[in-house]
mmCIF file with all atom_site columns, C-alpha atoms in Angstrom:
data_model
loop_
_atom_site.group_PDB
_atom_site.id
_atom_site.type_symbol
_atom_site.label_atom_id
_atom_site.label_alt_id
_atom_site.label_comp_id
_atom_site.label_asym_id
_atom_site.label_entity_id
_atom_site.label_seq_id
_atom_site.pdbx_PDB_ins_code
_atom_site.Cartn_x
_atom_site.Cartn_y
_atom_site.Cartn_z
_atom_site.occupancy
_atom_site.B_iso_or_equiv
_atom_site.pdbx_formal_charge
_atom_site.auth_seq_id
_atom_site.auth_comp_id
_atom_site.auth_asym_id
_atom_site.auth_atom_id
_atom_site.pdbx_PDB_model_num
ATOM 1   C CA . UNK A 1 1   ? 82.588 99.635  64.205  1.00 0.00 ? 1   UNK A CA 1
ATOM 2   C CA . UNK A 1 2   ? 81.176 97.183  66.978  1.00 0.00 ? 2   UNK A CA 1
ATOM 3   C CA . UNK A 1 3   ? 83.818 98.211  69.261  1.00 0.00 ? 3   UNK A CA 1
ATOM 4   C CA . UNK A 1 4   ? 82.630 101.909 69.034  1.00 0.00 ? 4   UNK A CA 1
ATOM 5   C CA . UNK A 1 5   ? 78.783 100.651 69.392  1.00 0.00 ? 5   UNK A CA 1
ATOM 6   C CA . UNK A 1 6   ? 79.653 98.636  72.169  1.00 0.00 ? 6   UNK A CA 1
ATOM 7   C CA . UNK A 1 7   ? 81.509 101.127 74.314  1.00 0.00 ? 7   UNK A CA 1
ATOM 8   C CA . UNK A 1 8   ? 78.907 103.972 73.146  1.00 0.00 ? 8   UNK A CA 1
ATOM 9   C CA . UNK A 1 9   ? 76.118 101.683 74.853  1.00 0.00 ? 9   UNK A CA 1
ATOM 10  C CA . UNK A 1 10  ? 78.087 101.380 77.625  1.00 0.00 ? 10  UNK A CA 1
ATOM 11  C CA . UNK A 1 11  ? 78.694 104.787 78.049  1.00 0.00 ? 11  UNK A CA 1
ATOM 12  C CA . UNK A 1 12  ? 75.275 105.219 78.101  1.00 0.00 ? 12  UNK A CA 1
ATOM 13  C CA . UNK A 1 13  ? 74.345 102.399 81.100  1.00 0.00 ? 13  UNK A CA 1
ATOM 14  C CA . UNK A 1 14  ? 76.735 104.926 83.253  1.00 0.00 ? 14  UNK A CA 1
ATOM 15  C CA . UNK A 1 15  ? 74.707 106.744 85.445  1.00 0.00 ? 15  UNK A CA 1
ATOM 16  C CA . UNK A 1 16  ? 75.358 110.296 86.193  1.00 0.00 ? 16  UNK A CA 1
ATOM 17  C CA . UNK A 1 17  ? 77.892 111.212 89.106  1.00 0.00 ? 17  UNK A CA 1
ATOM 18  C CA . UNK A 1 18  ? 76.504 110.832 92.673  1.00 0.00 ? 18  UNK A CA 1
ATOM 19  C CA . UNK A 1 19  ? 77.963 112.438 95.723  1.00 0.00 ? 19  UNK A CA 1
ATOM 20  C CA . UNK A 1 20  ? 79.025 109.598 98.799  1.00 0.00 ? 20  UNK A CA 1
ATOM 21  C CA . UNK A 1 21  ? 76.520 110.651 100.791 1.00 0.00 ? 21  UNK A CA 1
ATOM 22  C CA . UNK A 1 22  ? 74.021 109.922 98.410  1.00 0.00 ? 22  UNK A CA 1
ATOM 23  C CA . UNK A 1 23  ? 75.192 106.391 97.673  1.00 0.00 ? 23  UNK A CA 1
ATOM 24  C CA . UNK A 1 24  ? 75.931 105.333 100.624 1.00 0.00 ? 24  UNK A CA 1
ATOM 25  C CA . UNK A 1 25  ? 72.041 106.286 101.289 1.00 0.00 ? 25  UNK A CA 1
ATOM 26  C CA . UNK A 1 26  ? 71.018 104.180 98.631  1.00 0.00 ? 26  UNK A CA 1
ATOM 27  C CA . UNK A 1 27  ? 73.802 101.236 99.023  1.00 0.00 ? 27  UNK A CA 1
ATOM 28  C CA . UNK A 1 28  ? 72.444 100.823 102.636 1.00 0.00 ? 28  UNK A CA 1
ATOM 29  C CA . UNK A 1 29  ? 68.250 101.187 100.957 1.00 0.00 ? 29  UNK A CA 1
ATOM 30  C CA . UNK A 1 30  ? 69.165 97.596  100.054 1.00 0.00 ? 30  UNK A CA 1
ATOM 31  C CA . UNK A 1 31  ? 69.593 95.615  103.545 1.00 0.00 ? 31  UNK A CA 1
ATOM 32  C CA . UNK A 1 32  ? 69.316 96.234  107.000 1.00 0.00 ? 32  UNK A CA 1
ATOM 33  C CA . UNK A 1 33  ? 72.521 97.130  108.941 1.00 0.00 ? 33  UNK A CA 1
ATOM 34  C CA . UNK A 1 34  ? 73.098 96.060  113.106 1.00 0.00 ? 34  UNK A CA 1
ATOM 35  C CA . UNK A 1 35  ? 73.960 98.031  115.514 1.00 0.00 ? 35  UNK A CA 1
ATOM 36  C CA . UNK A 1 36  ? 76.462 96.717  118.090 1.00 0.00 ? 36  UNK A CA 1
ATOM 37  C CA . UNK A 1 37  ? 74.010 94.881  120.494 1.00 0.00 ? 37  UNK A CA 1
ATOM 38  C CA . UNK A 1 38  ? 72.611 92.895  117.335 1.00 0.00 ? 38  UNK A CA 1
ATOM 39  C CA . UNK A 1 39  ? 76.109 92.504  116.175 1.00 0.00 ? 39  UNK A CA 1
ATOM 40  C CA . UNK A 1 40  ? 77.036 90.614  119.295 1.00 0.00 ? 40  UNK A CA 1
ATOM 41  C CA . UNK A 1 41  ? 74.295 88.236  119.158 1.00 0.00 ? 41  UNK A CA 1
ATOM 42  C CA . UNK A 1 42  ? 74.783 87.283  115.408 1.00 0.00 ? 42  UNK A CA 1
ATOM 43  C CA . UNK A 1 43  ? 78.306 86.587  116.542 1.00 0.00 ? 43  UNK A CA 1
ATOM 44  C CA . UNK A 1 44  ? 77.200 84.742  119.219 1.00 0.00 ? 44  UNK A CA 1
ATOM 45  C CA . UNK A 1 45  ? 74.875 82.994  116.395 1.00 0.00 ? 45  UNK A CA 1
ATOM 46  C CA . UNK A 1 46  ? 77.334 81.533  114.187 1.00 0.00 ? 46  UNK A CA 1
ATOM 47  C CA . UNK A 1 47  ? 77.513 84.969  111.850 1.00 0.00 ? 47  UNK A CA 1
ATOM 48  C CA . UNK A 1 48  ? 81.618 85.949  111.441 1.00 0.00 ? 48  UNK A CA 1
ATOM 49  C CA . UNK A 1 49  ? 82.308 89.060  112.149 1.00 0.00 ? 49  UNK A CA 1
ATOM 50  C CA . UNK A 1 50  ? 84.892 90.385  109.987 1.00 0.00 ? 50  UNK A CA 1
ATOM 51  C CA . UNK A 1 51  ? 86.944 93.585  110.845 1.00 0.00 ? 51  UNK A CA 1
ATOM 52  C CA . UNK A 1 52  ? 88.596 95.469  107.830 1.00 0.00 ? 52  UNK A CA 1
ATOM 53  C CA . UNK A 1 53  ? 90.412 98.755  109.776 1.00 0.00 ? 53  UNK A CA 1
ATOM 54  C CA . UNK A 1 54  ? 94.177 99.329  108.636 1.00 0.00 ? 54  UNK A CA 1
ATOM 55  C CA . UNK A 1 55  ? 96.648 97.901  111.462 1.00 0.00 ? 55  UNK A CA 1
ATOM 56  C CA . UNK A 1 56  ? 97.485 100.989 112.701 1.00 0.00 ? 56  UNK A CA 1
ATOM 57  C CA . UNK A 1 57  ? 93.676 101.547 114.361 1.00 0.00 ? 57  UNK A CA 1
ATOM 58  C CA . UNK A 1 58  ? 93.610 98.116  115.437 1.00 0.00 ? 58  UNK A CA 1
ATOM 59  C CA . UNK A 1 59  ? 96.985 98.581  117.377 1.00 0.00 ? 59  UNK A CA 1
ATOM 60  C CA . UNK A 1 60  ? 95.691 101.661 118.789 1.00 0.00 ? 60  UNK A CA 1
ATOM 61  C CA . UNK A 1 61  ? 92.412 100.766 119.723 1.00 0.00 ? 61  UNK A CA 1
ATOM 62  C CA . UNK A 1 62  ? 91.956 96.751  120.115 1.00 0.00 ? 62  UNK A CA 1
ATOM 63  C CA . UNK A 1 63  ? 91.076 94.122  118.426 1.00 0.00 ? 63  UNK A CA 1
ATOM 64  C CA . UNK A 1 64  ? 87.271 92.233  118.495 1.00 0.00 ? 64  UNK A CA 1
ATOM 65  C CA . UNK A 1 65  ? 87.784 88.815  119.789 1.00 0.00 ? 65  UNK A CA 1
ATOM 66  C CA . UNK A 1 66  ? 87.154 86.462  117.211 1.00 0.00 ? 66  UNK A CA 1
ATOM 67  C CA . UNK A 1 67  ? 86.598 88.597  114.611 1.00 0.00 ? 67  UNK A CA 1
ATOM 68  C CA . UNK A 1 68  ? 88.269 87.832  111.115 1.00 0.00 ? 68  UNK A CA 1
ATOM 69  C CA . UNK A 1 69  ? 90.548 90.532  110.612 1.00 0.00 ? 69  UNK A CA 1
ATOM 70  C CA . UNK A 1 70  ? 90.977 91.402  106.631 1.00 0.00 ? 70  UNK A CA 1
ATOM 71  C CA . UNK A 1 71  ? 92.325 94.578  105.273 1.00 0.00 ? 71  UNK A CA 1
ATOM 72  C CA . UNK A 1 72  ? 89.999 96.520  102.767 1.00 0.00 ? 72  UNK A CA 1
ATOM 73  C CA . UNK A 1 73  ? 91.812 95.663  99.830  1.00 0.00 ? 73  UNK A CA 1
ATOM 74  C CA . UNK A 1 74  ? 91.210 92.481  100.445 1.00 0.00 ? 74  UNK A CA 1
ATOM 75  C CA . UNK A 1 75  ? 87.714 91.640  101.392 1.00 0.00 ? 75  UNK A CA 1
ATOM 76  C CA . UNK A 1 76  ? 86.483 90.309  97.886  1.00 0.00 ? 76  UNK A CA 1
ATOM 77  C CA . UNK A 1 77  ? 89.534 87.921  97.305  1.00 0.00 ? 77  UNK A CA 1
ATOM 78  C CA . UNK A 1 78  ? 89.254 86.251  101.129 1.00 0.00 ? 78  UNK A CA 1
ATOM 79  C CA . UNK A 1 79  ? 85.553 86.318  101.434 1.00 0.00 ? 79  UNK A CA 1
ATOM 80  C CA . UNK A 1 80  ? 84.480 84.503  98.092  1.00 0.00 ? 80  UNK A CA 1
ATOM 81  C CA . UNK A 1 81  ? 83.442 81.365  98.839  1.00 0.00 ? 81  UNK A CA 1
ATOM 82  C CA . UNK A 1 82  ? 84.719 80.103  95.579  1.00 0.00 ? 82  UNK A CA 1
ATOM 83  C CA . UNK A 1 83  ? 87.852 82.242  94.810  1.00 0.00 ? 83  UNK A CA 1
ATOM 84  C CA . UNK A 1 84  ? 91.268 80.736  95.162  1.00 0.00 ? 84  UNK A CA 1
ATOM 85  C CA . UNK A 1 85  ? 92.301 83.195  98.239  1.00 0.00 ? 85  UNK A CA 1
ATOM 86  C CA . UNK A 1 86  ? 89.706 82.481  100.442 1.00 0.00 ? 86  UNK A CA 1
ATOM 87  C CA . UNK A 1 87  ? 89.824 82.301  104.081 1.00 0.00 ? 87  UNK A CA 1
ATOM 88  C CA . UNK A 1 88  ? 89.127 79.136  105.693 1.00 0.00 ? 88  UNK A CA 1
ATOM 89  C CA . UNK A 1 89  ? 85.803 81.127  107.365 1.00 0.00 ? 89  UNK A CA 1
ATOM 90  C CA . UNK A 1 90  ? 84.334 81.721  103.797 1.00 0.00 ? 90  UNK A CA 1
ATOM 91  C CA . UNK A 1 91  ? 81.832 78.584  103.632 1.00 0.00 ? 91  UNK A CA 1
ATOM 92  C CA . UNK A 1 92  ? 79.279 79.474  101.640 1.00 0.00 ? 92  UNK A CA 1
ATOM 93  C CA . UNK A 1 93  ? 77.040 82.368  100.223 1.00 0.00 ? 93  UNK A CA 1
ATOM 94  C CA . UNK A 1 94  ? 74.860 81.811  102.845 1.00 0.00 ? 94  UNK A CA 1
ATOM 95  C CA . UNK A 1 95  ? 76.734 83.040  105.554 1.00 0.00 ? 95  UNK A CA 1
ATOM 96  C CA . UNK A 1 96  ? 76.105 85.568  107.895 1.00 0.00 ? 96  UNK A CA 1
ATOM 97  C CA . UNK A 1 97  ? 78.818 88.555  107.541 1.00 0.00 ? 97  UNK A CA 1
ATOM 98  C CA . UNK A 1 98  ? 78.655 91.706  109.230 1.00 0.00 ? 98  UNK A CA 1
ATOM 99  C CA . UNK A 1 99  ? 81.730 94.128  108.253 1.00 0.00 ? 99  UNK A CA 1
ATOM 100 C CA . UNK A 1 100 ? 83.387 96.353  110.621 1.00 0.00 ? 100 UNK A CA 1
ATOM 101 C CA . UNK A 1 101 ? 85.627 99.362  109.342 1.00 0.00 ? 101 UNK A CA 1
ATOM 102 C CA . UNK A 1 102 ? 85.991 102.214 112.378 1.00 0.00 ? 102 UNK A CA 1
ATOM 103 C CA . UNK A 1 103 ? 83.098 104.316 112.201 1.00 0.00 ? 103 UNK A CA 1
ATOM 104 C CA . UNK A 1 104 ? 80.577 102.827 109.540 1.00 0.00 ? 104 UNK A CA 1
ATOM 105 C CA . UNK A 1 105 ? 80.938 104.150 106.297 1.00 0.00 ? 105 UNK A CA 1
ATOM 106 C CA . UNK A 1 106 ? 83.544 102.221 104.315 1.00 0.00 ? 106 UNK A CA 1
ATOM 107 C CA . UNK A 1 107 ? 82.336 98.790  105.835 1.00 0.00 ? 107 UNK A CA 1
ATOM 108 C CA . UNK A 1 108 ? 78.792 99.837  103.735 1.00 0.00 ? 108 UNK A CA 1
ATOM 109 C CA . UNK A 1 109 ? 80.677 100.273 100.468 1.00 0.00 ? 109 UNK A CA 1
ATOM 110 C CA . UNK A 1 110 ? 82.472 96.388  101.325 1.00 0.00 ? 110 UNK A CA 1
ATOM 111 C CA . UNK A 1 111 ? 78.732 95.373  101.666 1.00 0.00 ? 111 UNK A CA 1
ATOM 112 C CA . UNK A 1 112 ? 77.817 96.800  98.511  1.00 0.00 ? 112 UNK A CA 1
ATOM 113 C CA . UNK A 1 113 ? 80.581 94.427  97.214  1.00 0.00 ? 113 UNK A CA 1
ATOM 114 C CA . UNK A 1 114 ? 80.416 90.949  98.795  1.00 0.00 ? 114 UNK A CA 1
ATOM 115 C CA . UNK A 1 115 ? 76.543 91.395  97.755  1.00 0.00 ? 115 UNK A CA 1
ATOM 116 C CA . UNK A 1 116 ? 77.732 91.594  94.562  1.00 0.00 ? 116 UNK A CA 1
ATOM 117 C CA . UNK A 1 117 ? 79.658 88.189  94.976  1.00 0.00 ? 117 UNK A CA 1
ATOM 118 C CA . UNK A 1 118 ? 76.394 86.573  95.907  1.00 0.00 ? 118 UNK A CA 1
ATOM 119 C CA . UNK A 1 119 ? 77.103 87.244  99.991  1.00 0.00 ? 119 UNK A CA 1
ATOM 120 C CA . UNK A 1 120 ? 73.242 87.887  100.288 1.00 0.00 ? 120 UNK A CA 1
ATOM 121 C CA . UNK A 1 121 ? 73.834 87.774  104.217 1.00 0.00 ? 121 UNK A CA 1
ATOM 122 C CA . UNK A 1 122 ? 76.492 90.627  104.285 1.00 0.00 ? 122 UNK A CA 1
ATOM 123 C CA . UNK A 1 123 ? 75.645 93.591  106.477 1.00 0.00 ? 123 UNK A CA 1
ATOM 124 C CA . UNK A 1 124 ? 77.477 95.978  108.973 1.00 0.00 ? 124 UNK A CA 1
ATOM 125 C CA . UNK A 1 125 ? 77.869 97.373  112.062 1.00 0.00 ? 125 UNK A CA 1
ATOM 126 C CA . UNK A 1 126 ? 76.286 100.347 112.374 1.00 0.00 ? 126 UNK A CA 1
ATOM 127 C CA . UNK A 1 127 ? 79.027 103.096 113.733 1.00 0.00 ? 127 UNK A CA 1
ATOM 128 C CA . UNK A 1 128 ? 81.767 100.756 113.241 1.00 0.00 ? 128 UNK A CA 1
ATOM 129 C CA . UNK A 1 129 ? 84.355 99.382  115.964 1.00 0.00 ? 129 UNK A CA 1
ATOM 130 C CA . UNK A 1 130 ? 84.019 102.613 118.107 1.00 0.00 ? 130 UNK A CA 1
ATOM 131 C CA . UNK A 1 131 ? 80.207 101.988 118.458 1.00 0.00 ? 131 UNK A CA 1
ATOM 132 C CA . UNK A 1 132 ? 80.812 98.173  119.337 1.00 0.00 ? 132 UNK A CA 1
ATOM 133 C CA . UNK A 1 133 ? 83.392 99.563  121.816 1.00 0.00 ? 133 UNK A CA 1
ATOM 134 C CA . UNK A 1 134 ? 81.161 102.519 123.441 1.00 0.00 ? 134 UNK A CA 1
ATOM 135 C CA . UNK A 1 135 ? 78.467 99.848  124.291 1.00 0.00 ? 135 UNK A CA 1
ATOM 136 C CA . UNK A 1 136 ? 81.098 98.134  126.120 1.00 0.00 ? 136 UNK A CA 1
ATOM 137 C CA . UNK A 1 137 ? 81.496 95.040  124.404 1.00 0.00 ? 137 UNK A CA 1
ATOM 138 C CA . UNK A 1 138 ? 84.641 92.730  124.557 1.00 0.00 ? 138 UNK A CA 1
ATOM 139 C CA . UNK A 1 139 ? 87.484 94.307  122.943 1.00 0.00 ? 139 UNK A CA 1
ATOM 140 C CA . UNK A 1 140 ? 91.114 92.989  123.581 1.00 0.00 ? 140 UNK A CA 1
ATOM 141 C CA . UNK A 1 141 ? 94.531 94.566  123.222 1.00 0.00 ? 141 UNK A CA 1
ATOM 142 C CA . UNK A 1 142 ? 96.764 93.654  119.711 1.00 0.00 ? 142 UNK A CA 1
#
């Protein structure tokens, strides 16, 4: 019986169902994202930049130079400053991370989720790699 309660309260916590749009409205209410000018000069600053697009847009459109290039499905696991996959870059929660996914959207969900890690820091690019690109920032060949 306080299996059932258990799961019944839980059930209860869920909110109701909420379009994307809507939460990524309210995942970005909780920090200020950079656009690609701002981006540049945390860089410049000491913050890592960390790209997560799938190969196949960084071989067609470039690579940031010296940004940290993890794949999506692996941002938690190599960004936790105290998990055993971490990448050499993840120091501490008080680093400065801004995410980079191609346009702007999915690199505000990874937000969401390194701020859930304690990544208090964590913010991204507004419009993604193609933004950083159209303000003609440094972008290199893969």
């Amino acid at each position: 019986m306080a299996v059932s309660a258990d799961r019944n309260a839980a059930a209860q916590r869920v909110s109701a169902p909420v379009g994307i749009d809507e939460l990524l409205e309210r995942v970005r209410a909780g920090y200020d994202r950079i656009g690609p000018p701002e981006a540049a000069a945390a860089a410049e600053a000491g913050a890592l930049l960390v790209d997560i697009r799938y190969a196949a847009l960084r071989d067609r459109d470039g690579l940031i130079p010296g940004a940290l290039v993890v794949e999506r499905n692996e941002l938690e696991w190599r960004l936790d400053p105290q998990g055993s996959h971490r990448a050499a870059e993840a120091v501490g929660h008080d680093l400065r991370i801004v995410v980079i996914c191609n346009e702007g959207y999915a690199s505000s969900l990874a937000v969401a989720s390194l701020r859930q890690l304690g990544l208090h820091r964590a913010t991204d690019l507004i419009g993604g790699f193609q933004a950083w690109r159209a303000a003609g920032l440094p972008v290199t060949s893969v």
